Every structure is written in structure tokens, then in C-alpha cells.
């Protein structure tokens, strides 16, 4: 019929589309082949940079190609002058920017930006580049702001922001990770996100990271000296070099020489044993020196019993924020409390309130935080395990200073909630009796028992152990593992046979 | 020419308004034989866009011959600037100022003569409307593939008038996150409110709102504990309502707004490039592509229905001494002889409209803004006022100017209904255009009333279908809905505007009657693409 438009049938249309697809595939395969070939022949030149760029611009998520680009960039960096490098740097950034337009959350593209700023630039640092580098960091920081204002559900952008923040605004004078005014600004920003969409976890992650960015120091917390063993414990993991160069055990004014040994066998540990051949008697003056970054700590050890000297420091688990940050946290706490009046059963508001309370003054708000966590366990059963672990950790942090004030050599947690994990166990390495009966401990805690270096009696009765695999090599006089029903008879028998302690069932 | 026009059609459409044009396209698309007429020399009727010259002609026509444009009245045009540009030496002074270290170039001093010489750069709408990004018109444009004939710009912001000043309305998740105008507690309350409204399905709606049938939306928002600021945002700016808006209507309007977020831009709205008047033309174009015949400047003189044989009725139209026959007549209400409409359309409130041309935006922003501003009623008994501000980037006016539309339901007359609102945001005192003031200068204004002919009108005959005129609403939804209804009556069981093929999907074949030489060339060019049989 005249005047009618004739349209291809769907079959024909399909064939045409398929043909187009095949064409595209051919081009893609061809490019990939060329790239692989050039790489095999180590031709890391601008040509290859261009080839990979073309493919990435249509598909930014091919990790391999980004890897190859980094190889090329490394090569270029070694050959070229500053001027050329600035151009290479700018080109690469605009290339990732283009890719992030296609996929704003492309992990590879974000990673490439980070790599450019952290690896590529620092290697080439010469005085004049430093200022340039700073301004490009600022650009990067602003870029994350822009992306987050578009859509703050973007883990990559928050993460990248945290990296920029540490480099751009460290509080070098105050020894804090971030300058107060920027720290405050970020806390406000993330609170805005959290209140806008509490179900978006990306903001929570960033908030936790911000709350963790306080001034923290390494402290020597404990020294135990017996006729068999000398151990010292730190608040954080320290390296072999650190412990060797910064700590000294002094007996009767003489520094004991010997080698420090980590029990885990790792280079970093919280508990260290000093291997020495000084024999210990009942009439000694023992102290430990720790040359920390800020001040010189000295712990004097006292005789607790026959040939057992123990020195404990004043311990404190309070996060050390600056005054302005505490003020900001109090502001935000106030907003959370108001919201909680309106939405008493909102789990995220309750959890944030609780975390703020803990961060502001864990001792003052101890009871309230514990009650909140107990409520959260009921409101949000899926995360009961997480709340249980927090309960345990905060209870033990509350208990530890009390235990340190006592003369007992016993660790026996008796909280209203059963404990589920064993945090800060190095602090209890001096105890001779560790009674963990009637708790909710699982077998995954077994390896950490290695911290109980001076323990003689260990009671694990009525817990939730299902196996004894991972039980560390410690010398006990008595081990009680009754009432852990899930351990098989066979395993128990085998365990008994291979250990020589007095074991009760 | 007249003699060339065939006389027998399946469908004749009279008037090129939105509803008529959609029906014409839909009929033509399924290969109905369509003739489309309009009595004036341009497309769109009351839905048209004019350049400045065309608008002047329209104004003259209304003022000189009220019979011809019966639906427009109370029309007052006013200039706030000089007839001619200031003499050269003053301009020189302005430039010297710029060199003195001022960063901004001096503001252009506009005269009436400038408007006249740049008249082509104006596209001023008689019926400015927005499209909801997920509304029925956008979906129709996509599904029918007519979107390829049109271009759109995203509305960049939604403003409201609150505490005696303009305020941006945080309407998307990103806005709520970024705004500093509301406390974080309010952010939570607002987001909770908005997400719960989006989340309601039909059943939950009935549950949540079963006790709210006879209450207002404002009462509901108060019940939910929203602060006064938030209620203002939600009620006036998002739902576009008034104090008395019924609860369910408010919820529905909110939901419509929210559902359209996040598709194209930061607001739920699109604005057609070169004005709303482009849209009827897009549908006409599709109609023509599928063989529809167009004839502008072609008034009709008479309409009659004749029963030719049992059960078959033909509509006979007299136009310029010619007789045209069709099975169905689709006719705009304004072109329709009164005796064909029965019963008389319900008298509703008429519409008050105003257009302003200003020398700057009502609220500065980084990039050129495209603004929807919703005023709550400021006058006792008045309605809410909708304001649209469009700039040069939309093809509506020359650089340096903005076109601003005001729409509300008529209370007294357009000028007294709308001027108090305009004075809030414009400087209407005339005077020096270069002086720095917070408000943009109004350079030109036009107030007019339009009869509301948007109520669906029933025709006396089953073969005559009467199309409504534009309503005061923000969107085209009612026009689309009505067009589909009319189409279903004319072509029961047929698909409404199935997807039109892209040019590359069209096959050029040999078996058609050969046309003039150029078609053959086209055929050769297409050889590479078209499979040979």
C-alpha cells in the first residue's frame, strides 16, 4: 500500500542488533589482544596507555587494564621530567573522572585515583611538587564532596575522603589524626547523612571511622616477674623493634639483658616474654621502663607472693578526644536523645546514642550503655551477637581498673550478661586463677588463651566450646572443661592423653 | 491548492491543541486516514508558544477582535522600559566602569526596541506546563518513540515562599542531606514522612488513611509531628496544596512528586526546550510521518452528521466552500459549534495567568536555574500560585533575560490575583536596570484570564469527540488521559500509540509506486543497510 511505512520484522531487527554486537565484540577482542601482546613484550609506552584507556572508557571495571596502566605509569615516572609527569598525572585523573561518570562507584577507578595520589606522586616529590600535590589533594577532597552531595550512598567516596582527610588536615601539633575544625565538620556532615537515611550503612562506617580518629598512645600496662617467666603487656600491638628499643626491665638497678619473644610468633604483639638468666629471689627491687613517644613511663613491681612480682599501671579505656570534639559529640548526643523520645524503638538511633555515650564518658554512662545494649539485643535480634560482644568488651573495660586495684591473682568475670569474647586478655596475663565458668565462650577464643602465661588453674566449665582445636601450648596445673557438651568424647580423650595436666571432667 | 485536498477521511481533527494532536497521532499511527486542520496559522491553539512578534500579534488580535479569541479576556500588557535604547555615550560609560575593576560586566540596558529586534529568540508559552519524570506523558513519549522529536531540560530547583522570603525546598534525598535550612531532627522527620508516603501501596493507603477521609492533609502532617517549616514544604511546595487540601489528595500529590524523583535530575520535573508549545507539534509530526494530512489557516464553517445507511453515520464538514466527509470528527472545544456540545460544560473557575520578562533570576544560583516556585495563598480566600521561571538555556528568551509564568485559579481578575505575588519577587518600579538590587527588574508584563475549558465535554453525536482546553494544573496528565479515552472510542481494541520505528528500522522497498526521481536516490543510499530480497 502506498504511503505506509515498512518496518523490519523483529527477527530482522534482532539479527541487525546481533551483528552490531558482534562488531563491537570484535573491536574489543582485538584491542585486548593487542594490549596483552604489547605487555608480554614489555612495551610499556604511551601507545599502550592510550589503548587501555580506550577500552576502559567504555568499560571502567576491567581490573587487569588498570593494573597494566599502573605498570606503564611506573615506567613513565622513572624516565620523564617533572613537567611531563604533571601532564601524565592530570591526564590520568581526568581519565578516572570520565570513568566515574559512567560508574560513580567504580572501585577500580577510585583505586586508581588513590594510587595516583599516594604512590605515583610521593615518589616524584621534589620541593615544588609538594605544594602542587597539596592542592591536588584538596581537589580530590572537594571531588568526594561533590560526589557525596549527588548521592551519599557511596562507600568508595567516603573511604577516599577519609584518606584525603588524614593527609590534608593532620593535627601535627596536638598529635591528633585530624584537626578539630575539620573533624567537627565531618562529624556534622555524616550526621546529616545518617539522619537523612539511617538505613544507609555507608555513612555509619564513616562515622565509626571518625569516632576512632582520636589521639591514642601506646602504654605499658603490666609487668609480671616470676622465677619461671618475665612478661610485659602493652595496651596496643607493638613490634619487636619497638619493644627491644623502648623497654627495659631493671632488677636492683641493673638492666636485665635478654631477648624479647612474642608468643604468637608475630612481629607485632601485645604481650612479650623476656628471655633472661637472672635468677629471681624474694628480695628484689624490680621496675620496668618504657620510653613511649610522649613520656617516659616507669612501673614499679611489688611482691605479690613468694617469688612473684607484679607491676600494674593506671589504666584507662576512655577515648581521648579534644575538648571541641567532645562538645560536638555532646551536641549530637542531644539530637539523638530528642529523636529517641520520638522514636523510642528505633534501633539505629539507640545504637548511635549508646556509642556517643561510650565515646563521651564510658565510666559516667556505663550503666546506661549496658541497659541500651540489652534493649538493642531485643530490638535487633539479628545483631544480638554484635551487641553481646560490645557488652563483654565494655564490661571488661569497666572491670579492669577495679581488678588492677586488687591484690588478687584471680580473673573471674561476674557480669549480669555472660561474656562472649575475651578482649584485652593481655591485661590479665598475671593471673594464676582464671575462672571463665558459666559464660558463653566458643572455641574461637581458645588461641587467645596464650596470653594466660602465668595461669595455673583455668576453668572453662559450662561454656559453648565445641572443639578443643586451637588450644594453646600453656602450662597449667588444672584445666576444667566440663559441661561443654558439644566436644566429642573421642576428642576429649585424645586431648587428655596428649596433655599432662590434672584435668577434671 | 484547495482542489488538491481529498474530501474523504476516516478521521478529521480540528484544532492542534494537546489533546487533538495526540488523538491525531494515535489514529494516524495505526494507519487511519487523518486530516488535521487549524483555523489559525500556527500549531497549538491555546497551547501554543509565540515568539515576541507572534505574541504581539496575538495580543492585538484579542484586543481588536474579542470574538476571535473568546476564551482570553482581561488582557493587559505593560512595559517597564524605554522605547529606544539609551544613546551611545552612556553605554561607553558602562564599559569604562567594567574596566575599573568590576568583575561582572555591566548589566545590559534593555529597551522595547531590543525586544523587537531579538523577537525570534523568545518562545513564550500560553500554557506553560511541566512533565513529571515518571508521569503519563513522559512514559507515552518514550513508549511511542515520539521523544525523539523533543528535547527537555530538568527543572533544577523547587522554591517556596516562606517567612517572607524565597526558600529552596529540599525535595530529594540529596537535597535533604545538603540543606542547612532544617535541623537534623527535622531531616529525620521529613525523610521518614516522605519515604512512608512513597512506600504505601493501595492497600496500606486504605489502612493508614481510613480515618482521614474527611480530614485535611495539614491535619495529617501535624498529627505526624512535623514542624511548621516541614509542613510548609510538604503541603505547599511538594503537594502543591492549600490549607484545606483533603488528606488523601495531598498524599496522592506527594506520592506523584516523589515517584518522579531520581529519574532525570534533582527535581521530579522536565521542561520542554523552546516551550510547552513544542509538544503538540511533536505529535503532529508523528501523525504526518504516518500519512496524516495537515492544513493550517483553515477554519471550518459547519458541522453536520448524516446517517448514510443503517447504523452508519458520516460527519460532513463545510470549510471554504468545500465539503469534507469523515467517520469521526475530533474537535477542540473552542472550535466546536455550541449545538454539538451537550450538555453545556460545567462552569468552573477560570484561570488567571501572567507572564513577566525580567533581567535576572529570582534567586541567584551557580548555573542557570530552571525554577518551579509554589506560593502558598497570601490573600484570604485566594488559591496557591504556581510560578515557572525559565531562562535562555531553554530557548525561551535571549541571554540576560528570564521568562516567568504565573498561574492560579481566578478570584477577581488576573492582575489583582497575581500582581501582589509578582511584587514579592520582582522590582516592578521600572527605573535604572543597572542598579544592584536583590530582586530582578521586571521589564515587561502581561496579565490575562483564560476560560477554563478543561472539563470533559460530551458531544451530542457518537461520531464527534470534543477535546478539552488546558487546565490550571502543573502537568499534561489530564490531556493525555483524555486523548487516550477519545482514541479508544474511535478505535476500540487498538493499541494507543505503539512504538514508532527508528529510521534505521525502516525498510525501503522496490514494490511501491515509484515517486519522483529523488526517492530513487534515497533508495540507493539505503542499499547498504537494507537487506535485499
XYZ file of C-alpha atoms in Angstrom, chain A residues 24-469:
446
model
C 31.716 -4.358 18.994
C 32.973 -7.642 20.370
C 35.459 -7.946 17.541
C 36.829 -4.480 18.239
C 37.054 -5.245 21.950
C 38.782 -8.598 21.462
C 41.166 -7.057 19.006
C 42.129 -4.306 21.449
C 42.573 -6.746 24.329
C 44.793 -8.942 22.188
C 46.969 -6.023 21.202
C 47.243 -4.955 24.827
C 48.270 -8.402 26.011
C 50.826 -8.710 23.243
C 52.399 -5.355 23.994
C 52.533 -6.182 27.665
C 54.220 -9.525 27.024
C 56.834 -7.696 25.038
C 57.220 -5.164 27.850
C 56.275 -2.246 25.656
C 55.052 -0.008 28.444
C 54.644 3.097 26.340
C 52.124 5.870 25.747
C 50.643 3.785 22.969
C 49.623 1.102 25.419
C 48.341 3.782 27.764
C 46.084 5.008 25.020
C 44.925 1.515 24.063
C 43.944 0.580 27.606
C 42.336 3.982 28.057
C 40.052 3.495 25.103
C 38.751 0.179 26.378
C 38.377 1.426 29.954
C 36.391 4.428 28.850
C 33.694 2.120 27.592
C 34.040 -0.302 30.481
C 35.783 1.138 33.549
C 35.645 -2.080 35.552
C 38.352 -4.173 33.935
C 40.868 -4.532 36.783
C 43.554 -6.016 34.548
C 43.748 -2.932 32.392
C 44.093 -0.618 35.384
C 46.938 -2.836 36.606
C 48.645 -2.545 33.255
C 48.199 1.220 33.338
C 49.926 1.359 36.695
C 52.802 -0.638 35.288
C 53.082 1.847 32.438
C 52.852 4.843 34.745
C 55.644 3.463 36.921
C 57.831 3.186 33.845
C 56.974 6.676 32.671
C 57.688 8.037 36.117
C 61.220 6.685 36.011
C 62.036 8.203 32.664
C 60.245 11.518 32.391
C 60.791 15.015 33.722
C 58.609 16.855 36.183
C 56.760 18.830 33.524
C 55.779 15.762 31.576
C 54.739 13.994 34.731
C 52.363 16.752 35.712
C 50.619 16.252 32.407
C 50.557 12.480 32.804
C 49.150 12.951 36.284
C 46.420 15.336 35.121
C 45.513 13.119 32.186
C 45.155 10.097 34.398
C 42.963 11.967 36.845
C 40.654 13.261 34.131
C 40.523 9.760 32.699
C 39.344 8.316 36.034
C 36.917 11.204 36.328
C 35.418 10.227 33.000
C 35.143 6.621 34.140
C 33.482 7.686 37.376
C 30.870 9.476 35.342
C 29.987 6.148 33.744
C 30.036 4.329 37.055
C 30.247 6.623 40.108
C 31.054 3.680 42.365
C 33.662 2.003 40.148
C 36.098 0.559 42.647
C 38.935 0.319 40.139
C 38.640 3.935 39.095
C 38.559 5.186 42.684
C 41.513 2.979 43.476
C 43.439 4.376 40.537
C 42.908 7.932 41.830
C 44.103 6.924 45.241
C 47.120 5.208 43.779
C 47.990 8.271 41.703
C 47.963 10.453 44.789
C 49.662 8.103 47.202
C 52.108 6.125 45.135
C 52.680 7.972 41.941
C 53.159 11.471 43.322
C 55.149 10.871 46.549
C 57.821 9.016 44.610
C 58.433 12.066 42.496
C 58.340 14.557 45.297
C 60.644 17.456 44.818
C 60.024 20.667 46.708
C 57.859 22.378 44.152
C 55.695 19.358 43.571
C 54.722 19.262 47.219
C 52.577 22.385 47.056
C 51.083 21.219 43.813
C 50.376 17.894 45.425
C 48.620 19.549 48.329
C 46.339 21.463 46.017
C 45.549 18.342 44.064
C 44.684 16.610 47.337
C 42.319 19.471 48.041
C 40.782 18.960 44.598
C 40.368 15.291 45.357
C 38.747 16.078 48.681
C 36.352 18.530 47.006
C 35.620 15.922 44.378
C 34.409 13.500 47.038
C 32.238 16.278 48.486
C 30.658 16.815 45.099
C 30.048 13.091 44.598
C 28.581 12.700 48.070
C 26.238 15.635 47.576
C 24.942 13.856 44.490
C 24.416 10.629 46.363
C 25.953 9.842 49.706
C 25.428 6.091 49.382
C 28.933 5.698 48.107
C 31.390 3.714 50.209
C 34.230 4.474 47.823
C 33.754 8.219 48.124
C 33.580 8.162 51.934
C 36.607 5.909 52.092
C 38.609 8.055 49.705
C 37.576 11.100 51.721
C 38.966 9.570 54.895
C 42.318 9.084 53.175
C 42.399 12.686 51.934
C 41.381 13.999 55.328
C 44.339 12.399 57.090
C 46.774 13.793 54.545
C 45.270 17.251 54.240
C 44.444 18.161 57.807
C 46.527 16.235 60.336
C 46.869 17.951 63.714
C 50.612 17.550 63.990
C 50.989 19.858 66.985
C 48.275 18.205 69.029
C 49.280 14.706 67.935
C 45.768 14.019 66.710
C 44.877 12.406 63.390
C 42.611 15.270 62.214
C 42.454 18.952 63.074
C 39.492 19.752 65.279
C 37.588 22.032 62.943
C 37.715 19.529 60.092
C 36.946 16.639 62.388
C 33.910 18.534 63.631
C 32.797 19.407 60.126
C 32.995 15.773 59.051
C 31.083 14.607 62.115
C 28.344 17.088 61.265
C 28.276 16.051 57.637
C 27.992 12.383 58.419
C 25.297 13.043 60.990
C 23.312 14.808 58.280
C 23.625 11.739 56.102
C 22.707 9.416 58.936
C 19.619 11.401 59.842
C 18.590 11.682 56.204
C 18.794 7.974 55.574
C 19.634 5.864 58.606
C 19.319 2.670 56.608
C 22.325 3.618 54.544
C 25.293 1.936 56.159
C 27.966 3.799 54.202
C 27.507 6.840 56.430
C 27.703 4.717 59.593
C 31.008 3.250 58.522
C 32.434 6.698 58.031
C 31.052 7.850 61.379
C 32.714 4.958 63.189
C 35.938 5.748 61.432
C 35.675 9.391 62.540
C 34.947 8.355 66.117
C 38.017 6.158 66.023
C 40.218 9.045 64.967
C 41.320 10.212 68.421
C 44.706 10.603 69.994
C 45.907 7.205 71.023
C 49.206 6.271 72.592
C 50.977 3.033 73.339
C 51.092 2.367 77.051
C 52.925 -0.202 79.061
C 50.229 -1.674 81.276
C 51.621 -4.661 83.105
C 54.814 -6.417 84.138
C 54.878 -9.865 85.731
C 58.095 -11.433 87.003
C 58.223 -14.952 88.475
C 61.030 -17.428 88.842
C 59.930 -19.002 85.575
C 58.945 -16.106 83.367
C 59.132 -12.360 82.848
C 56.348 -10.789 80.747
C 55.254 -7.285 79.910
C 51.949 -6.247 78.332
C 51.128 -3.204 76.220
C 47.833 -1.503 75.512
C 48.375 -1.977 71.782
C 50.334 -4.163 69.424
C 53.991 -3.185 69.288
C 56.765 -4.512 67.099
C 59.802 -6.484 68.133
C 61.999 -3.486 67.338
C 59.786 -1.256 69.437
C 59.844 -3.489 72.483
C 63.568 -4.072 72.155
C 64.476 -0.424 71.858
C 61.896 1.197 74.133
C 61.511 -1.053 77.150
C 63.931 -2.173 79.846
C 63.422 -4.422 82.851
C 65.592 -3.244 85.739
C 66.373 -5.512 88.672
C 68.216 -3.927 91.583
C 69.273 -1.051 89.366
C 70.672 -3.400 86.730
C 69.144 -3.636 83.319
C 68.409 -7.249 82.526
C 69.751 -8.284 79.191
C 67.864 -10.839 77.169
C 65.754 -11.316 74.100
C 62.092 -10.411 73.737
C 59.851 -13.139 72.395
C 56.338 -12.778 71.054
C 54.097 -15.681 71.995
C 52.088 -15.530 68.834
C 55.298 -15.611 66.837
C 54.266 -12.459 65.049
C 56.357 -9.363 64.629
C 53.651 -7.344 66.396
C 52.124 -8.381 69.699
C 50.671 -7.004 72.917
C 52.396 -9.430 75.271
C 56.137 -10.061 75.245
C 58.312 -12.516 77.185
C 61.848 -11.577 78.157
C 64.182 -14.500 77.935
C 66.956 -13.990 80.537
C 69.055 -15.927 83.024
C 68.755 -13.764 86.133
C 67.501 -15.902 88.989
C 64.636 -14.385 90.943
C 64.541 -14.361 94.724
C 62.255 -12.822 97.320
C 64.237 -9.706 97.985
C 64.460 -7.754 94.804
C 63.680 -4.276 93.562
C 62.132 -4.639 90.096
C 60.866 -1.957 87.740
C 60.174 -1.541 84.016
C 60.902 1.476 81.901
C 59.015 2.349 78.736
C 60.236 5.229 76.571
C 56.971 5.991 74.872
C 56.527 8.648 72.244
C 55.238 11.232 74.679
C 56.754 10.475 78.046
C 58.857 8.062 79.937
C 56.787 5.522 81.869
C 58.177 3.632 84.827
C 56.258 0.831 86.516
C 57.481 -0.448 89.835
C 56.749 -4.074 90.620
C 55.615 -5.269 94.019
C 55.957 -8.680 95.538
C 52.526 -10.324 95.498
C 53.695 -13.683 96.875
C 56.686 -15.906 97.041
C 58.909 -15.060 94.084
C 56.139 -13.247 92.193
C 56.495 -9.561 91.363
C 53.772 -7.665 89.559
C 53.659 -4.030 88.389
C 50.423 -2.512 87.092
C 49.896 0.909 85.560
C 46.911 3.214 85.888
C 44.783 2.041 83.048
C 42.049 3.903 81.281
C 39.970 2.961 78.277
C 38.387 6.347 77.699
C 38.751 7.602 74.104
C 40.903 10.668 74.200
C 39.100 13.374 72.217
C 39.868 17.062 72.262
C 37.527 19.410 74.038
C 35.856 20.796 70.872
C 35.129 17.293 69.625
C 33.604 16.296 72.950
C 31.404 19.383 72.676
C 30.294 18.340 69.201
C 29.605 14.796 70.359
C 27.502 16.172 73.208
C 25.542 18.252 70.680
C 24.911 15.216 68.546
C 24.027 13.155 71.605
C 21.392 15.731 72.439
C 19.847 15.430 68.957
C 19.860 11.643 69.239
C 18.160 11.773 72.615
C 15.458 14.068 71.235
C 14.892 11.705 68.363
C 14.759 8.774 70.740
C 11.845 10.410 72.536
C 10.007 10.499 69.213
C 11.104 7.053 68.073
C 11.906 5.036 71.183
C 12.187 1.757 69.316
C 14.443 2.933 66.534
C 17.482 0.672 66.741
C 19.921 2.873 64.869
C 19.109 5.912 66.985
C 19.518 3.848 70.136
C 22.805 2.391 68.970
C 24.208 5.773 67.955
C 23.126 7.261 71.263
C 24.868 4.417 73.023
C 28.061 4.800 71.045
C 28.118 8.547 71.701
C 27.643 7.900 75.428
C 30.515 5.457 75.418
C 32.761 7.814 73.459
C 31.992 10.837 75.624
C 32.410 9.257 79.063
C 32.326 5.489 79.263
C 32.560 5.448 83.043
C 29.877 8.009 83.773
C 27.408 6.456 81.328
C 28.357 2.834 81.979
C 25.002 1.707 83.370
C 23.060 3.461 80.636
C 25.149 1.986 77.848
C 24.747 -1.512 79.261
C 20.973 -1.099 79.548
C 20.799 0.245 75.991
C 22.743 -2.707 74.633
C 20.431 -5.100 76.436
C 17.464 -3.333 74.838
C 19.127 -3.437 71.444
C 19.566 -7.185 71.750
C 15.798 -7.492 71.948
C 15.008 -4.866 69.281
C 17.504 -6.136 66.754
C 17.929 -9.853 67.283
C 19.818 -10.348 64.056
C 22.740 -8.443 65.524
C 22.486 -9.893 69.028
C 25.967 -11.351 68.677
C 27.430 -7.939 67.933
C 25.676 -6.391 70.940
C 26.853 -9.280 73.156
C 30.436 -8.689 72.117
C 30.099 -4.959 72.848
C 28.568 -5.780 76.246
C 31.507 -8.019 77.074
C 34.093 -5.529 75.895
C 32.660 -2.555 77.733
C 32.042 -4.599 80.899
C 35.608 -5.794 80.952
C 36.899 -2.273 80.332
C 34.848 -1.140 83.320
C 36.052 -4.060 85.447
C 39.765 -3.958 84.609
C 40.718 -0.869 86.669
C 38.966 -2.445 89.683
C 40.812 -5.724 89.214
C 44.079 -3.817 88.911
C 43.439 -2.199 92.271
C 43.054 -5.599 93.939
C 45.840 -7.809 95.256
C 44.207 -10.993 93.961
C 45.739 -13.055 91.224
C 42.311 -14.112 90.036
C 40.276 -13.250 86.947
C 36.639 -14.165 87.349
C 34.125 -12.155 85.354
C 30.702 -11.955 87.023
C 28.661 -9.577 84.917
C 24.912 -9.604 84.512
C 25.449 -10.748 80.917
C 27.560 -13.767 80.105
C 30.739 -12.892 78.274
C 31.218 -13.969 74.655
C 34.739 -12.854 73.866
C 37.990 -12.247 75.748
C 39.146 -8.732 74.869
C 42.228 -7.169 76.486
C 43.315 -10.573 77.773
C 46.972 -9.477 77.896
C 45.946 -7.264 80.852
C 45.105 -10.473 82.765
C 48.309 -12.295 81.892
C 49.442 -12.032 85.564
C 46.538 -14.103 86.945
C 47.123 -17.521 88.436
C 43.474 -18.449 88.551
C 41.259 -17.702 85.577
C 37.675 -18.727 86.168
C 35.635 -18.400 82.983
C 32.954 -20.846 84.029
C 29.290 -20.354 83.066
C 29.924 -17.913 80.254
C 29.085 -18.032 76.541
C 32.558 -18.610 75.180
C 33.037 -20.504 71.935
C 36.046 -22.385 70.654
C 37.251 -19.418 68.632
C 38.600 -17.854 71.850
C 40.957 -20.770 72.503
C 44.042 -19.405 70.673
C 43.868 -16.161 72.671
C 44.347 -18.120 75.904
C 48.048 -17.966 75.053
C 48.018 -14.643 76.952
C 47.465 -16.532 80.229
C 51.199 -17.072 80.639
C 51.154 -17.168 84.453
C 47.910 -19.074 84.828
C 47.863 -22.290 86.877
C 44.181 -23.029 87.159
C 41.915 -22.430 84.161
C 38.203 -23.083 84.454
C 36.168 -23.214 81.256
C 33.275 -25.196 82.711
C 29.812 -24.721 81.165
C 30.655 -22.741 78.069
C 29.882 -23.287 74.419
C 33.122 -24.885 73.303
C 32.532 -27.418 70.566
C 36.119 -28.409 69.964
C 39.495 -28.042 71.628
C 41.293 -27.412 68.388
